[in-house]
Coordinates of C-alpha atoms in Angstrom, one line a residue:
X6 CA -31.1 259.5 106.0
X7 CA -33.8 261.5 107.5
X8 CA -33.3 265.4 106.3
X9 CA -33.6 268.9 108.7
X10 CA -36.3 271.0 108.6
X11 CA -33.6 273.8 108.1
X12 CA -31.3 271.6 106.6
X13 CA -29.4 275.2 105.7
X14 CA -28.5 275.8 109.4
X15 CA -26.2 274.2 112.2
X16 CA -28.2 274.9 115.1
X17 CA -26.2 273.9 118.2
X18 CA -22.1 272.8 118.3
X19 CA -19.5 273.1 121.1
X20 CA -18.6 276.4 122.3
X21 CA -15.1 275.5 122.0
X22 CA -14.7 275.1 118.5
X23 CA -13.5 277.8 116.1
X24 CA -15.5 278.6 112.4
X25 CA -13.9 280.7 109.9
X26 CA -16.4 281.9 106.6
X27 CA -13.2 283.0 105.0
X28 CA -12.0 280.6 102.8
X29 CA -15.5 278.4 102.5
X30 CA -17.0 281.7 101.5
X31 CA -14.9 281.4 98.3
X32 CA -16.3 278.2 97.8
X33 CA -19.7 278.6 98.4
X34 CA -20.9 282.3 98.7
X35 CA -23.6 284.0 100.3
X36 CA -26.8 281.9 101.4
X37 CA -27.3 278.8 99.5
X38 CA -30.5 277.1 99.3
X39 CA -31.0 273.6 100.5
X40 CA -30.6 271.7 97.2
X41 CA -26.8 273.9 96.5
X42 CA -25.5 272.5 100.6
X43 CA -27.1 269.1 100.0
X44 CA -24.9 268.8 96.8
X45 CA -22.1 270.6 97.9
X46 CA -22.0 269.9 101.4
X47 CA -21.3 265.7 102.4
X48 CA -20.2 265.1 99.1
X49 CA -16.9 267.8 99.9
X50 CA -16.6 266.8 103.2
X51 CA -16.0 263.5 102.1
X52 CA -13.6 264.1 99.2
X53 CA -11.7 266.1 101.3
X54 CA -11.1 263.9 104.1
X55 CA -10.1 261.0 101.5
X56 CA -7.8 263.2 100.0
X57 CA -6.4 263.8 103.4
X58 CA -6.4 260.0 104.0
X59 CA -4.9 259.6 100.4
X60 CA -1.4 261.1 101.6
X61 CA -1.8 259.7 105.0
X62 CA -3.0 261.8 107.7
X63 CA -6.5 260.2 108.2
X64 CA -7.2 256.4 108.3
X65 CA -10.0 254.9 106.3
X66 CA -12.7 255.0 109.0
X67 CA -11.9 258.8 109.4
X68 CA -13.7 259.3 106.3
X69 CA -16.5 260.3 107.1
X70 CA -19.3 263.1 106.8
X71 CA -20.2 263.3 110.4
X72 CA -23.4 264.7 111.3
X73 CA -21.7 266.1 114.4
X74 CA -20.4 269.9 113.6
X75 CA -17.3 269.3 116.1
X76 CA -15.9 266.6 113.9
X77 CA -16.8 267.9 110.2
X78 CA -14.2 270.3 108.1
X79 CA -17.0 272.7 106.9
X80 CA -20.3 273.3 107.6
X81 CA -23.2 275.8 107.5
X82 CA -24.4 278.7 109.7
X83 CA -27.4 280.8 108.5
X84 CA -27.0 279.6 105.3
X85 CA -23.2 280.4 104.8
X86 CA -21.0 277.8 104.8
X87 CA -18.1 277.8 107.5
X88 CA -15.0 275.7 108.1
X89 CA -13.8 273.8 111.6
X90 CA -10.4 275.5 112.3
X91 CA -10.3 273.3 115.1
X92 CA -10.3 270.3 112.6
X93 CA -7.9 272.1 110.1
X94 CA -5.9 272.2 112.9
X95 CA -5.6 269.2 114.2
X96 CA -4.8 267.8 110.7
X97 CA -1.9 270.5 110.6
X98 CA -0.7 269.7 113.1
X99 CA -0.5 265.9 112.1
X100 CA 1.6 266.5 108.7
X101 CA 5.6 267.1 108.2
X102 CA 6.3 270.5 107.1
X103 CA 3.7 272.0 108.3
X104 CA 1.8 272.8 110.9
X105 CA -1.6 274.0 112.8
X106 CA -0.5 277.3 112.8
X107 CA 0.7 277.5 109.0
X108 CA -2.7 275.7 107.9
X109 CA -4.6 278.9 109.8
X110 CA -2.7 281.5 108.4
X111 CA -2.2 280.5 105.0
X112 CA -5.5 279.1 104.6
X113 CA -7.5 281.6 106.9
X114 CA -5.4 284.4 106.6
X115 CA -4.6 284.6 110.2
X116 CA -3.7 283.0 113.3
X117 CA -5.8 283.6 116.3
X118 CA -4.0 285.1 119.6
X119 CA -3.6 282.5 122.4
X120 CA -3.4 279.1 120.0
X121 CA -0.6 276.9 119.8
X122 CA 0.4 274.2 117.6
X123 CA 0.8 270.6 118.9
X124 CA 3.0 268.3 116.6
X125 CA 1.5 264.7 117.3
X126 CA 4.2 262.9 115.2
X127 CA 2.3 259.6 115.2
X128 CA 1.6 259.7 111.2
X129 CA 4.7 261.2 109.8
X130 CA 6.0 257.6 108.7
X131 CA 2.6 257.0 107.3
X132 CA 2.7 260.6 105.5
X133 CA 6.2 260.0 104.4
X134 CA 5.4 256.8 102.0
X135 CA 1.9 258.0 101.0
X136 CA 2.2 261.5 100.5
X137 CA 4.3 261.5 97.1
X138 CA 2.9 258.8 95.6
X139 CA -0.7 261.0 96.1
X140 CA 1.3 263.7 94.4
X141 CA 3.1 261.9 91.9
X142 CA -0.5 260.7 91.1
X143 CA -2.9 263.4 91.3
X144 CA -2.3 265.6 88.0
X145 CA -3.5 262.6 85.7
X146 CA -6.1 261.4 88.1
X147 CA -7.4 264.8 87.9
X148 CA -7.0 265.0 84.4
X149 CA -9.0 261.3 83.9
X150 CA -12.0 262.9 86.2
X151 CA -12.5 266.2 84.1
X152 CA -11.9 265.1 80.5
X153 CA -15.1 263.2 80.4
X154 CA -17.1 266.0 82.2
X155 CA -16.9 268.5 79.1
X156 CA -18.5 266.2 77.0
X157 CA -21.2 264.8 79.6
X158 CA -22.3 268.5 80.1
X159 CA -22.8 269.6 76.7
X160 CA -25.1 266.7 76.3
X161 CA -27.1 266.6 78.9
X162 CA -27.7 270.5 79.1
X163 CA -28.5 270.6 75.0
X164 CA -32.0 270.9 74.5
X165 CA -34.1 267.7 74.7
X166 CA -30.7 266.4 76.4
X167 CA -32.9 265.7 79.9
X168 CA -35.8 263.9 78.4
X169 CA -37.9 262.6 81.1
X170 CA -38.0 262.6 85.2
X171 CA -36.3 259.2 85.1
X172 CA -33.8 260.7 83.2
X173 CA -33.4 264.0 85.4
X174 CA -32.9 261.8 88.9
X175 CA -30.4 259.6 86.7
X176 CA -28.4 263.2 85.7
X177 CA -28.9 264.0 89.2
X178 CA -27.3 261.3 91.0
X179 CA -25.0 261.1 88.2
X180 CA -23.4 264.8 88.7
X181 CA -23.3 264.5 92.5
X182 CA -21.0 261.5 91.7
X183 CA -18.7 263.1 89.7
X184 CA -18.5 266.0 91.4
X185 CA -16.9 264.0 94.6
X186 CA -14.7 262.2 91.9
X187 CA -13.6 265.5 91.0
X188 CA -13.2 267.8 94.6
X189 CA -11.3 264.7 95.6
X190 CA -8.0 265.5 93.5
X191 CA -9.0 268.8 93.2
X192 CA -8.7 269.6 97.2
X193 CA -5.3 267.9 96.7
X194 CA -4.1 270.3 94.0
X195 CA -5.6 273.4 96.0
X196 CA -3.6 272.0 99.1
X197 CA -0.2 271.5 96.7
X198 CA -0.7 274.9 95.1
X199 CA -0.9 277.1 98.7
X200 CA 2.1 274.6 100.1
X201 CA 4.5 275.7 96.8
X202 CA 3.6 279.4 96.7
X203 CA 4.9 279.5 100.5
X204 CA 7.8 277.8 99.3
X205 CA 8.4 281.0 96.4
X206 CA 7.8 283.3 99.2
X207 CA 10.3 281.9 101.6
X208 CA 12.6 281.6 98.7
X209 CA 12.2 285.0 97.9
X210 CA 12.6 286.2 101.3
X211 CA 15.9 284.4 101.5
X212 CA 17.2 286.1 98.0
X213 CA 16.1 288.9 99.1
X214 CA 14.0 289.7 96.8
X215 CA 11.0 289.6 99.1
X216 CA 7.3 290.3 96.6
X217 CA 8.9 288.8 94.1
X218 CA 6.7 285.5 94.7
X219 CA 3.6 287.1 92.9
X220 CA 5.9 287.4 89.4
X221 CA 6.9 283.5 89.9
X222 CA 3.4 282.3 89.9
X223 CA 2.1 284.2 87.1
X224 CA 1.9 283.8 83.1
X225 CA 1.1 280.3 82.9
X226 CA -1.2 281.0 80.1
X227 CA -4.3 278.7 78.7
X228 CA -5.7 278.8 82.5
X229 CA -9.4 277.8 82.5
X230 CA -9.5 281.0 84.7
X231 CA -8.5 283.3 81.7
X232 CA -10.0 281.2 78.5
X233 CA -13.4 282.6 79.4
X234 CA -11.9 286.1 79.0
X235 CA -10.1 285.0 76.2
X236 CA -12.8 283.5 74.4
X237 CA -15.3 286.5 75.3
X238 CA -12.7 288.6 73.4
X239 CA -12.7 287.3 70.9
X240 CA -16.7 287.5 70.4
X241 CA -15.9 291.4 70.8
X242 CA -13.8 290.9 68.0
X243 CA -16.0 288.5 66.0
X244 CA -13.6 286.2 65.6
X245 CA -16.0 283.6 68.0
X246 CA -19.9 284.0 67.3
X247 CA -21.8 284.3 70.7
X248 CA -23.6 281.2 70.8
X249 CA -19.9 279.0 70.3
X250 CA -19.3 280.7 73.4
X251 CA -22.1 279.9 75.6
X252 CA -21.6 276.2 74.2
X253 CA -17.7 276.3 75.6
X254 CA -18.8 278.3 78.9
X255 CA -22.5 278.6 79.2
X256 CA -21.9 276.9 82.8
X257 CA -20.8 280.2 83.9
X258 CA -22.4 283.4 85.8
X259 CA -23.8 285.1 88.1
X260 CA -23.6 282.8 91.8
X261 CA -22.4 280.0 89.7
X262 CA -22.1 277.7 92.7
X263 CA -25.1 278.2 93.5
X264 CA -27.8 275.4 92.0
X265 CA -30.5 278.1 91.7
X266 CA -28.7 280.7 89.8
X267 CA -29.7 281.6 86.3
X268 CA -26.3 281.1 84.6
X269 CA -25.3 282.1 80.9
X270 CA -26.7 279.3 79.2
X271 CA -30.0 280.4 80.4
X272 CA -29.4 284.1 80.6
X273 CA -27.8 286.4 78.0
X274 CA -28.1 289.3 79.1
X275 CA -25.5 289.8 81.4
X276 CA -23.1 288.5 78.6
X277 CA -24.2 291.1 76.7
X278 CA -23.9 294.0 78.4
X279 CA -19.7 292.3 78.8
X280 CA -19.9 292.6 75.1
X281 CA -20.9 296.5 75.3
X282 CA -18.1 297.2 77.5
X283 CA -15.0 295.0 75.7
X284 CA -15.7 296.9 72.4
X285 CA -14.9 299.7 74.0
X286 CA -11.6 298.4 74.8
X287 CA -8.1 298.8 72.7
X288 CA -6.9 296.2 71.1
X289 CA -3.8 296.6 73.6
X290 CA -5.8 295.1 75.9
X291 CA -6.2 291.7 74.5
X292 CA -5.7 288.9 77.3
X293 CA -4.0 286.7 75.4
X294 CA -1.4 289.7 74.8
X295 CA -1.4 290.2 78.0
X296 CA -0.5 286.7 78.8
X297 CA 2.4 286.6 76.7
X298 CA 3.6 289.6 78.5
X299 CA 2.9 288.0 82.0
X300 CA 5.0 284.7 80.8
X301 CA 8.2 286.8 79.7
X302 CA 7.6 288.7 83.5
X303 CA 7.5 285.3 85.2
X304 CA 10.7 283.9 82.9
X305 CA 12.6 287.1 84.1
X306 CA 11.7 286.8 88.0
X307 CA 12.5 282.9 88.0
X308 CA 16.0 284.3 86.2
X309 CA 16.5 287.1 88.8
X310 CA 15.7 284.5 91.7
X311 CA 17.7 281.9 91.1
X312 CA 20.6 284.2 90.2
X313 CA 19.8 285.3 93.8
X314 CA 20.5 282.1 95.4
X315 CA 23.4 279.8 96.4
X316 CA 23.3 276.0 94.5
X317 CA 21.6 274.1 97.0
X318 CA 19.0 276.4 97.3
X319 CA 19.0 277.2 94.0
X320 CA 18.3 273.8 92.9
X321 CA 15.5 273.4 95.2
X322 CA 13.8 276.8 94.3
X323 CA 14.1 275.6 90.4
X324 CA 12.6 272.6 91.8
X325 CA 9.7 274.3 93.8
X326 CA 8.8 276.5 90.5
X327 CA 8.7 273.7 87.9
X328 CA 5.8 271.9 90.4
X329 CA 4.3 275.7 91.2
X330 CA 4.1 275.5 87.1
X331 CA 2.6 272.2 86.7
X332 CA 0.0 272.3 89.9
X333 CA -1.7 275.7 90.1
X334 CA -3.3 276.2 86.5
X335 CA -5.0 272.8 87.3
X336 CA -6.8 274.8 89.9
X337 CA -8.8 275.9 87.3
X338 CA -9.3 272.8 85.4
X339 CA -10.7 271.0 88.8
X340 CA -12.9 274.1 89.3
X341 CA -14.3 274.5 85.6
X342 CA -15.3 270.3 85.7
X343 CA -17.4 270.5 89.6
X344 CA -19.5 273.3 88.3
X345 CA -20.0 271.8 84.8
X346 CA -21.4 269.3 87.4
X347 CA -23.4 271.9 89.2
X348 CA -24.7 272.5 86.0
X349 CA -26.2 269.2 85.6
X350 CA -27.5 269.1 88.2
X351 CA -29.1 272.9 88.1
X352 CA -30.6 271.3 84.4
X353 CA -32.1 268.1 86.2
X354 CA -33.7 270.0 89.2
X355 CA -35.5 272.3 86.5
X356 CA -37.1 268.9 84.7
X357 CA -37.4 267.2 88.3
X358 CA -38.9 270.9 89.7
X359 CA -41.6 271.2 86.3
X360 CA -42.6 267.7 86.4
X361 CA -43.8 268.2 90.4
X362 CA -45.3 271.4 89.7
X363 CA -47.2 269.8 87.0
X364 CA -48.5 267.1 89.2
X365 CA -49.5 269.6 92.2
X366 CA -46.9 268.9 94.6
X367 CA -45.1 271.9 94.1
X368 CA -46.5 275.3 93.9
X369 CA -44.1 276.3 91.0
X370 CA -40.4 274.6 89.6
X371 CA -37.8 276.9 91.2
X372 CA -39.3 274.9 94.9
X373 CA -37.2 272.2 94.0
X374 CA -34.1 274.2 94.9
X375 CA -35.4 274.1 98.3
X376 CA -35.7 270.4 98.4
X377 CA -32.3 268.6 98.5
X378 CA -30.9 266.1 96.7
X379 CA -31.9 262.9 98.5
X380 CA -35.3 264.4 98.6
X381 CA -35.5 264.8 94.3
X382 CA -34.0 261.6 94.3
X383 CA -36.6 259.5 96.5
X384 CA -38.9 257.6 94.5
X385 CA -41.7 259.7 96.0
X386 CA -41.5 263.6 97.1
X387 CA -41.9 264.0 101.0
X388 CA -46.2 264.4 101.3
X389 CA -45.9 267.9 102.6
X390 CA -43.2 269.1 99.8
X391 CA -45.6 271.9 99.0
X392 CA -45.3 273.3 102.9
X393 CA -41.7 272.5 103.3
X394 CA -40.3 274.2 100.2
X395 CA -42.4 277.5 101.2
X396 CA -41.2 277.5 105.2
X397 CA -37.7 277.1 103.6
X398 CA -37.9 278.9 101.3
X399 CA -39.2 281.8 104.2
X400 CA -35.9 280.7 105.9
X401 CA -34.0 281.4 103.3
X402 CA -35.0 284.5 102.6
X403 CA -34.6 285.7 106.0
X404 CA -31.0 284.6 105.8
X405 CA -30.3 286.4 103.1
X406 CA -30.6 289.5 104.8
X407 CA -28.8 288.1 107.9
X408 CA -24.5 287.6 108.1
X409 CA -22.3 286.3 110.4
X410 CA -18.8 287.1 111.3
X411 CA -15.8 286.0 109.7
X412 CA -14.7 284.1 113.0
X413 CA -16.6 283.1 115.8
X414 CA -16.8 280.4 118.3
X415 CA -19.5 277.2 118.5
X416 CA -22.5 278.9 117.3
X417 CA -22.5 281.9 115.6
X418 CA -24.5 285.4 116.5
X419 CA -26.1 286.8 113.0
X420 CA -26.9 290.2 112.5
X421 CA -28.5 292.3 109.8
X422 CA -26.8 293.0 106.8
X423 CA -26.3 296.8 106.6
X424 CA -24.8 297.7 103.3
X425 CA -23.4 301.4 104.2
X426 CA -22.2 300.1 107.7
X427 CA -18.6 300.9 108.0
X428 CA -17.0 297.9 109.6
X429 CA -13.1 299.5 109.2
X430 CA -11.5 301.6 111.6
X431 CA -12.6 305.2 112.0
X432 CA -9.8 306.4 109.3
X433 CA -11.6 304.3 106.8
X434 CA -8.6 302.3 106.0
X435 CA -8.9 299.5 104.1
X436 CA -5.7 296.4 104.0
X437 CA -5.2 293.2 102.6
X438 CA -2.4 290.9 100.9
X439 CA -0.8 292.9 97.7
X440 CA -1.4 289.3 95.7
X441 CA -0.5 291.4 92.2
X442 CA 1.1 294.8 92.0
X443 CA 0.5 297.8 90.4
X444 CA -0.6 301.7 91.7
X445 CA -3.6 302.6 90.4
X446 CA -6.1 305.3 91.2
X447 CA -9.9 305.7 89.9
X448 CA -13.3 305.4 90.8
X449 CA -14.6 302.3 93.3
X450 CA -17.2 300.6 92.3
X451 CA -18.8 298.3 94.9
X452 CA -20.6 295.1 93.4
X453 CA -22.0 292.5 96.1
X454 CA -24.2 291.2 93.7
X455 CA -23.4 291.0 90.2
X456 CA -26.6 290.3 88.8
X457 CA -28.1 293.1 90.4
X458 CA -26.1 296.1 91.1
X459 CA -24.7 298.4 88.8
X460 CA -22.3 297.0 86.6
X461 CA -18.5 298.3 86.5
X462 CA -17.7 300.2 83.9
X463 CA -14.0 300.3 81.8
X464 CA -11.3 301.4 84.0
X465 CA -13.2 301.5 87.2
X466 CA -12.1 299.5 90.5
X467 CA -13.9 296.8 91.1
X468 CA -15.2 296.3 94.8
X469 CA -16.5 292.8 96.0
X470 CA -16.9 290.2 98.6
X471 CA -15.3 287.5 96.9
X472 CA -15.0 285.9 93.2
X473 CA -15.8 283.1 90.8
X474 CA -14.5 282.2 87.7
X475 CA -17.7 284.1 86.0
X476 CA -16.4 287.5 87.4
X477 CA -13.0 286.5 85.5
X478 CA -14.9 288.5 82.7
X479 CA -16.3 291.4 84.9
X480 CA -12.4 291.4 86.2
X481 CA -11.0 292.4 82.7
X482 CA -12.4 296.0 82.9
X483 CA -11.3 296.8 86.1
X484 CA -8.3 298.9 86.2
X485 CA -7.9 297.4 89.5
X486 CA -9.2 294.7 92.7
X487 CA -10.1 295.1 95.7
X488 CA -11.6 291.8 97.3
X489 CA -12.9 291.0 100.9
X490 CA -12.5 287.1 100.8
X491 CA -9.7 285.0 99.9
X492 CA -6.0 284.8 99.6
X493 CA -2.6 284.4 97.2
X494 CA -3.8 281.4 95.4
X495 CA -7.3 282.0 95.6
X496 CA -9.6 282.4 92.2
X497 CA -9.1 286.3 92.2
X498 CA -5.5 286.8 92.6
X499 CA -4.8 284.2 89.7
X500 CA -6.6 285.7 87.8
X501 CA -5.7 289.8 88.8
X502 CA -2.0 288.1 88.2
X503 CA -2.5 286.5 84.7
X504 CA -4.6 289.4 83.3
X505 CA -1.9 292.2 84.7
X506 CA -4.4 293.6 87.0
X507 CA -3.1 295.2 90.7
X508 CA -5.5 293.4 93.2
X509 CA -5.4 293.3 97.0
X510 CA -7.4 290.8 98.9
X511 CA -8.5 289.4 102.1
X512 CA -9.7 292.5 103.0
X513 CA -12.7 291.3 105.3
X514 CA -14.1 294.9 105.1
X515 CA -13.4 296.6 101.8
X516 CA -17.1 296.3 100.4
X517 CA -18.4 297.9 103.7
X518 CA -16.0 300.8 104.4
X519 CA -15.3 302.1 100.4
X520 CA -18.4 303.3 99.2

């Protein structure tokens, strides 16, 4: 299909349809060059909307990644990926037990004034005899897409593992594959995870033991989410030498997601400056301690709630929590395999990006991050390659000092990033979801870019837009969280929850009013 000039921009879509950056900005952060969206982007889209067709709410020719903003689930404004509330809607509204409304508020943190749900029953019966066998089936069909992934990465990211151009497109189109095998169960167990955390809530609210939710869906332990801090611990300790660490994790680091990004496997240092600041720990701050003592927290809550509840509803919480226990640690296995596939992919570009530079039809390697994927894939590079990747890469760069609300309507109006802006309320206040508690006071440290700003020192609180399973490490010397993007299940508050840390979240404006 013929690719954009800006292929990292929406430039027109109906004024009456609703985009929210909150919940794709976890996904996706910041402004992603063309190469990230065009493996990220369709590939998603699709694997979403066959997971939704999996437990019945779409039908088979609904599965598609429309070029038409109105009828996609996300896509991308200025470089920063968006998602269709409009479309999440309509799904909601489409599904027993739930609703338009819910999906906007649990999923977007709020629902917008003057919107109304609008049950269209028409699917239910469909829903009802798909949906659990998608459920009953999506923990092993997860489990059969990762376990091969591990392996397939360490290979083809070893040295000499990515021996020619031939073999660079094969990596190439072989990780965007998997990666849609895996975001396809993956979205699933994301979905699952939000729906049973409402159900602890509710139950909680009916014990009346309302807050007591965020003990129920805590100290699971061996989380992918926490092995890297695990692991890096024990480096500190020199109990795990560094480079048996990179091979378990090296996938990992700053922007992550992002195709372009120099993670750990190519850059140390970041690693060990971590290393600097966990020996200056106590050894009473060992995660894996820590976990233990999060597991006997979460044993005591489940006691306390269901002591709290009559049988029926007893039952049925014991029921909910068992399924909470089983789905939401996968979160991080799903998560851990798509960027081991990023990672692939980030290692072919580089051969794909040196070979064209070689033959003159890039200025230097890093252009091929502003290609995309079918463009590195065609037999030959488009004849002006040179030209495109520098007016895109120009773009890019333009977007990057650029944002765009958190929710607007059709197409968005950017405006310039300024970092001491104050977008609160005159008093300053900062709020957000308590997603794990604690009272904690101490300097702020605000991070929006990791690889760049000052990094947080032990005991500080850590300030950002939004997290990834490489700030899980960063995370562990905070004494406490305070995060613009996301929600109760979302990367940061599993993690703030597993490693003891108090964490509010969904701020929307904490990096801009604390300074």
């Amino acid at each position: 299909m013929p690719e954009r000039a800006n292929p990292i921009h929406r430039e027109s879509c109906g004024d009456d349809v609703a985009w929210s950056t909150i919940n794709a900005g976890e996904a996706i952060p910041g402004v992603v060059t063309p190469l990230t969206w065009s493996f990220f982007g369709d590939p998603t889209e699709r694997a979403m909307k066959r997971m939704f067709c999996d437990i019945g709410v779409l039908r088979p020719a609904q599965v598609v990644a429309s070029e038409r903003p109105e009828d996609r689930l996300w896509d991308l404004f200025y470089g920063r990926a968006a998602a269709n509330l409009n479309t999440f809607r309509w799904i909601g509204d489409r599904m027993p037990g739930t609703s338009g409304d819910a999906i906007e508020e649990q999923i977007f943190g709020q629902v917008r004034p003057g919107v109304v749900s609008e049950h269209v029953v028409g699917r239910y019966p469909v829903v009802a005899v798909k949906m659990p066998v998608a459920v009953a089936r999506v923990a092993p069909r997860l489990r059969a897409a990762c376990a091969p992934v591990g392996p397939w990465w360490r290979s083809a990211v070893a040295p000499g593992g990515i021996a020619s151009v031939d073999a660079a497109r094969a990596a190439l189109r072989e990780a965007s594959s998997r990666f849609e095998s895996v975001m396809r169960p993956h979205t699933l167990i994301a979905m699952l995870s939000q729906a049973l955390y409402e159900q602890l809530r509710r139950a909680a609210v009916a014990a009346g033991r309302p807050g007591l939710e965020l003990s129920l869906i805590t100290g699971y332990g061996a989380m992918a989410e926490t092995e890297v801090v695990s692991d890096l611990w024990d480096v500190s300790r020199e109990r795990l030498t560094l480079d048996e660490f990179v091979a378990r994790h090296g996938y990992h680091g700053p922007d992550e997601g992002e195709l372009s990004a120099r993670v750990w496997r190519l850059r140390r240092e970041p690693l060990l400056a971590l290393l600097r600041s966990y020996r200056e720990m106590g050894d009473e701050r060992d995660p894996r301690a820590i976990e233990r003592e999060r597991a006997v927290e979460r044993r005591r809550a489940e006691r306390e709630l269901f002591g709290s509840l009559p049988g029926p509803r007893r039952e049925a919480a014991r029921a909910v929590a068992k399924l909470a226990a089983r789905f939401i640690p996968l979160r991080g296995t799903g998560k851990a395999a798509f960027l081991q596939c990023v990672d692939v992919a980030r290692a072919a570009a580089t051969v794909i990006g040196e070979a064209l530079a070689d033959a003159g039809v890039l200025e230097q390697p890093a252009d091929a991050f502003m290609l995309t994927v079918h463009e590195l894939l065609a037999p030959a590079p488009p004849g002006d390659a040179c030209e495109l990747a520098a007016a895109r890469r120009a773009i890019h760069d333009e977007y990057r000092g650029l944002d765009i609300p958190d929710l607007f309507m059709g197409a968005p109006q950017p405006f310039p990033i300024e970092r001491d802006a104050a977008l609160g309320d005159e008093s300053g206040l900062v709020t957000g979801a308590a997603v794990s508690p604690g009272v904690v006071e101490g300097v702020a440290r605000v991070v929006l870019d990791a690889d760049v700003d000052e990094p947080i020192e032990v005991g500080e609180i850590l300030v950002c837009r939004t997290t990834d399973p490489s700030w899980a490490s960063t995370m562990m010397l905070a004494s406490a969280l305070v995060i613009d993007i996301g929600g109760p299940i979302s990367h940061g508050a599993i993690v703030a929850r597993e490693l003891g840390i108090p964490c509010v979240i969904g701020t929307r404006n904490g990096t801009a009013v604390i300074r």
